[in-house]
Coordinates of C-alpha atoms and ligand atoms in Angstrom, one line a residue:
M174 CA 28.0 144.9 75.6
L175 CA 28.4 141.6 77.3
L176 CA 29.8 141.6 80.8
W177 CA 33.3 140.2 79.8
P178 CA 36.6 140.4 81.7
K179 CA 39.3 142.3 79.8
D180 CA 41.8 139.5 80.4
E181 CA 39.6 136.7 79.1
P182 CA 40.1 135.7 75.5
W183 CA 37.2 136.5 73.3
P184 CA 35.8 133.3 71.6
T185 CA 36.4 132.9 67.9
C186 CA 35.4 130.6 65.0
P187 CA 38.2 129.1 62.9
G188 CA 35.8 128.3 60.0
P189 CA 35.6 126.9 57.4
H190 CA 32.6 128.8 56.1
V191 CA 30.1 128.3 53.3
V192 CA 30.2 131.4 51.0
P193 CA 27.9 132.3 48.1
T194 CA 29.4 132.3 44.6
E195 CA 28.3 133.9 41.4
T196 CA 29.7 132.6 38.1
P197 CA 29.0 135.0 35.1
V198 CA 27.4 133.3 32.0
P199 CA 28.8 134.6 28.7
P200 CA 26.0 136.6 27.0
Q201 CA 25.8 134.1 24.0
F202 CA 24.7 131.4 26.4
A203 CA 22.4 133.5 28.6
A204 CA 19.4 133.1 26.3
Q205 CA 19.6 129.3 26.6
L206 CA 19.2 129.6 30.4
R207 CA 16.0 131.6 30.3
M208 CA 13.7 128.5 30.5
P209 CA 16.1 125.7 31.5
G210 CA 14.8 122.2 31.3
P211 CA 15.6 119.5 33.9
E212 CA 18.6 118.2 31.9
V213 CA 20.2 121.6 31.7
L214 CA 19.6 122.2 35.5
E215 CA 21.2 118.8 36.2
G216 CA 24.2 119.7 34.1
L217 CA 24.6 123.0 35.9
A218 CA 24.3 121.2 39.3
R219 CA 27.3 119.0 38.2
M220 CA 29.3 122.0 37.0
V221 CA 28.7 124.6 39.8
T222 CA 29.5 123.7 43.4
G223 CA 26.4 124.1 45.6
F224 CA 24.3 125.2 42.6
A225 CA 21.4 127.2 43.9
G226 CA 19.9 128.8 40.8
I227 CA 20.2 131.3 37.9
R228 CA 19.9 135.1 38.3
T229 CA 19.4 137.4 35.4
T230 CA 19.5 141.2 35.9
E231 CA 20.4 144.1 33.6
A232 CA 24.1 143.4 34.4
G233 CA 23.8 139.9 32.9
T234 CA 23.2 136.3 33.9
V235 CA 25.0 134.6 36.8
L236 CA 24.9 131.0 38.1
L237 CA 24.5 131.0 41.9
G238 CA 26.3 128.5 44.1
T239 CA 28.2 128.1 47.3
E240 CA 31.6 126.9 48.2
I241 CA 33.4 126.0 51.4
V242 CA 36.4 128.3 52.2
S243 CA 38.9 128.0 55.0
E244 CA 39.6 131.3 56.8
P245 CA 43.1 132.9 57.0
A246 CA 42.3 133.9 60.7
A247 CA 39.8 132.9 63.3
S248 CA 36.8 135.3 63.4
P249 CA 35.4 136.7 66.7
L250 CA 31.9 135.4 67.6
V251 CA 29.1 138.1 67.9
P252 CA 27.1 138.6 71.1
V253 CA 23.6 137.5 70.7
A254 CA 22.0 137.8 74.2
Q255 CA 22.8 138.4 77.8
L256 CA 20.3 137.4 80.4
H257 CA 20.6 138.2 84.1
A258 CA 18.9 135.7 86.5
A259 CA 17.4 138.6 88.4
D260 CA 15.5 139.8 85.3
V261 CA 14.4 136.3 84.0
P262 CA 12.8 134.2 86.8
D263 CA 12.6 131.1 84.5
L264 CA 16.4 131.1 83.8
R265 CA 17.8 128.2 85.8
C266 CA 21.5 129.0 86.2
P267 CA 24.2 126.5 87.2
A268 CA 25.3 126.9 90.8
G269 CA 27.5 130.0 91.4
T270 CA 26.4 131.8 88.3
D271 CA 23.7 134.5 87.6
V272 CA 24.3 135.6 84.0
L273 CA 23.9 133.7 80.7
Q274 CA 25.7 135.0 77.7
V275 CA 24.9 133.7 74.2
L276 CA 27.3 134.1 71.2
W277 CA 27.5 132.7 67.7
C278 CA 29.4 132.9 64.5
P279 CA 27.4 135.0 61.9
N280 CA 28.3 132.7 59.0
E281 CA 27.1 129.6 57.4
H282 CA 29.0 126.4 58.3
P283 CA 29.3 123.2 56.4
T284 CA 28.0 121.4 59.5
D285 CA 25.1 123.8 60.2
A286 CA 22.3 121.8 58.5
P287 CA 19.7 121.6 59.9
A288 CA 20.4 123.4 63.2
G289 CA 21.5 127.0 62.4
P290 CA 24.6 128.9 63.5
P291 CA 26.8 127.1 66.1
V292 CA 26.0 128.7 69.5
L293 CA 28.3 129.2 72.4
L294 CA 26.9 129.6 75.9
K295 CA 28.8 131.3 78.7
W296 CA 27.6 131.2 82.3
R297 CA 29.2 133.5 84.8
A298 CA 28.8 135.3 88.1
A299 CA 28.3 139.1 87.4
S300 CA 30.1 140.0 90.6
T301 CA 33.4 138.3 89.4
V302 CA 33.7 140.6 86.4
V303 CA 35.7 143.6 87.7
D304 CA 37.7 145.0 84.8
Q305 CA 35.2 144.9 82.0
L306 CA 35.9 144.8 78.2
D307 CA 34.5 148.0 76.6
A308 CA 33.4 146.6 73.2
A309 CA 33.2 143.2 71.5
P310 CA 35.8 142.6 68.7
A311 CA 34.1 142.8 65.3
P312 CA 33.8 139.6 63.3
L313 CA 36.2 139.3 60.4
V314 CA 33.7 137.6 58.1
V315 CA 29.9 137.9 58.0
S316 CA 28.0 135.9 55.4
E317 CA 24.6 136.0 57.1
E318 CA 23.4 139.6 57.9
T319 CA 20.4 138.2 59.7
Y320 CA 22.8 136.6 62.3
L321 CA 23.8 140.1 63.4
P322 CA 21.2 141.2 66.1
N323 CA 20.2 144.8 66.4
P324 CA 21.1 146.1 69.9
C325 CA 18.0 145.6 72.0
V326 CA 17.0 146.0 75.6
L327 CA 14.8 143.1 76.9
H328 CA 11.5 143.6 78.6
P329 CA 10.9 140.0 79.8
E330 CA 7.3 139.0 80.6
Q331 CA 6.3 135.7 82.2
V332 CA 3.7 133.6 80.4
T333 CA 2.4 130.1 80.8
E334 CA 2.9 127.6 78.0
Y335 CA 1.5 124.1 77.6
P336 CA 3.1 120.9 76.1
W337 CA 3.1 120.2 72.4
W338 CA 0.2 117.8 71.7
Q339 CA 2.4 114.9 71.0
E340 CA 4.0 115.2 74.5
L341 CA 0.6 114.9 76.2
P342 CA -1.0 111.5 77.1
N343 CA -2.1 109.9 73.8
D344 CA -5.9 110.3 74.2
L345 CA -5.7 113.9 75.5
G346 CA -3.3 114.9 72.7
R347 CA -5.5 113.4 70.0
R348 CA -8.6 115.1 71.4
I349 CA -6.8 118.5 71.4
R350 CA -5.6 117.9 67.9
D351 CA -9.1 117.0 66.7
F352 CA -10.5 120.1 68.4
D353 CA -8.0 122.4 66.7
D354 CA -8.9 120.8 63.3
T355 CA -12.5 122.0 63.8
L356 CA -11.5 125.6 64.0
G357 CA -11.8 128.0 61.1
Y358 CA -9.2 130.4 59.7
G359 CA -8.2 133.1 62.2
E360 CA -9.8 131.3 65.2
H361 CA -7.3 130.6 68.0
G362 CA -7.0 127.0 69.3
Y363 CA -4.6 125.1 71.4
F364 CA -1.9 125.3 68.8
S365 CA -1.8 129.1 68.6
V366 CA -2.3 129.9 72.3
S367 CA -0.2 127.1 74.1
H368 CA 3.1 128.4 72.7
A369 CA 4.2 132.1 72.8
P370 CA 6.1 133.4 69.8
G371 CA 9.3 135.5 70.3
W372 CA 12.6 135.1 72.1
K373 CA 12.0 133.2 75.3
V374 CA 13.6 131.3 78.1
G375 CA 12.2 127.9 79.1
G376 CA 8.6 127.1 78.3
C377 CA 7.5 124.1 76.2
P378 CA 9.0 123.5 72.7
S379 CA 6.7 123.3 69.8
W380 CA 7.4 120.9 66.9
D381 CA 5.2 122.3 64.1
I382 CA 7.7 121.7 61.3
T383 CA 9.1 118.3 62.0
D384 CA 6.7 116.7 64.6
L385 CA 8.1 115.7 67.9
V386 CA 11.9 115.0 67.9
P387 CA 13.2 113.4 71.2
M388 CA 16.0 115.5 72.6
D389 CA 17.5 113.1 75.0
C390 CA 20.7 113.6 76.9
P391 CA 23.3 110.9 75.8
H392 CA 24.6 110.6 79.4
C393 CA 21.5 110.3 81.7
R394 CA 19.0 109.4 78.9
Q395 CA 16.6 112.0 80.3
S396 CA 14.8 114.5 78.1
M397 CA 16.9 117.7 77.8
D398 CA 15.5 121.0 78.9
I399 CA 14.8 123.8 76.5
L400 CA 16.9 126.7 77.7
L401 CA 16.4 129.4 75.0
T402 CA 14.4 130.0 71.9
V403 CA 15.7 132.5 69.3
D404 CA 12.7 133.6 67.2
S405 CA 12.6 135.4 63.8
T406 CA 9.5 137.4 64.9
E407 CA 8.1 138.5 68.3
S408 CA 4.4 138.1 67.6
G409 CA 4.3 135.2 65.1
T410 CA 1.9 135.0 62.2
N411 CA -1.4 134.1 64.0
Q412 CA -1.5 137.3 66.1
A413 CA -2.8 135.4 69.2
W414 CA 0.1 136.7 71.2
R415 CA 0.2 140.3 69.8
P416 CA 1.3 142.6 72.7
V417 CA -1.3 145.0 74.0
E418 CA 1.2 147.8 73.5
D419 CA 1.3 147.0 69.8
S420 CA -2.4 146.6 69.3
H421 CA -2.7 149.9 67.4
L422 CA -0.4 148.7 64.7
Q423 CA -1.6 147.0 61.5
P424 CA 0.6 144.3 60.0
S425 CA 2.7 146.0 57.3
H426 CA 6.3 145.4 56.4
I427 CA 6.6 148.9 55.0
D428 CA 5.5 150.5 58.3
P429 CA 8.8 151.0 60.3
E430 CA 6.8 151.0 63.6
W431 CA 5.2 147.6 62.8
A432 CA 8.5 146.1 61.7
A433 CA 10.2 147.3 64.9
A434 CA 7.5 145.6 67.0
Y435 CA 7.3 142.5 64.8
E436 CA 11.0 141.9 64.1
P437 CA 12.9 144.1 66.6
T438 CA 16.0 142.0 66.8
G439 CA 16.6 141.8 63.0
V440 CA 17.6 138.1 63.5
S441 CA 16.2 135.5 61.2
V442 CA 17.0 131.8 61.7
G443 CA 16.1 128.8 59.6
R444 CA 13.4 129.7 57.1
H445 CA 12.3 132.6 59.2
G446 CA 11.7 130.2 62.1
Q447 CA 12.9 129.4 65.6
L448 CA 16.3 128.1 66.8
R449 CA 15.9 126.3 70.1
I450 CA 18.8 125.5 72.4
F451 CA 18.5 122.4 74.7
V452 CA 20.6 121.7 77.7
C453 CA 20.8 118.9 80.3
L454 CA 20.7 120.5 83.8
T455 CA 21.8 117.2 85.4
C456 CA 24.9 116.6 83.3
P457 CA 27.0 119.8 83.0
D458 CA 29.4 118.2 80.5
T459 CA 26.7 117.3 78.0
P460 CA 27.1 119.5 74.9
I461 CA 24.1 121.7 74.1
R462 CA 21.8 120.6 71.3
Q463 CA 20.2 122.9 68.7
N464 CA 17.0 122.4 66.8
L465 CA 15.4 124.5 64.1
Q466 CA 11.6 124.7 63.5
Ligands
ZN31 ZN1 32.1 130.3 61.9
ZN32 ZN1 22.0 114.3 81.3

């Protein structure tokens, strides 16, 4: 449970949210949708809001879509992480604080694309919380199960990361890129060892999906700092960063021990990627920025 004063209002999200819809297809039309051509799909996209495909099961055929709904009441955010400065040496806290709390709304939002669930950061001084709330209020609506983290205890480990190749001097970055291109499948190069997978504080952001996107503060025009990375796996796909403690495990999604080591938080963001939260440490009023890779 987050360290939260009993008399402090719990943050909520008023919505609206994007919810999945299923429109049943009358059985006499289902056969025509088995191999739909482009014209049929275009027609369905005009008829069904947020058309996302056709699903046929023994129960029948449905058209999948999404719609935006307003909520009758604001829904409590869910706790995502709590980091104490004493446990995480790379956590740079604003003056007078020593705890970072991260919360988000476990639903899809019309404005999410492409940056994932809207995150709320709360910095506080642990010593100021005297009368503590026992449990977080449950969210009223949850459309994204993978935005509900499994309760986990952190075992932070400090590692060294190196800048994304496009953030290095041109010549050096290009030589590193060329070197990585000479490697064969399964060989570890700069790309796989310079950035650790898993949830992390600080480090160097990687830009493997979009290439480098400048994350500049609109106030001071300086590059914002990466505060936190929320990752969908702890050891990534290339296994260069597989923990020694897990080295006896063979990758297998049907092995519960492997799954617990590989995806212990149960959180998946983007297309099983990383959500990164950027802050400007110089300008406290600058809103955080989120980026998905
Ligand atoms: Zn929400
Ligand atoms: Zn700034």
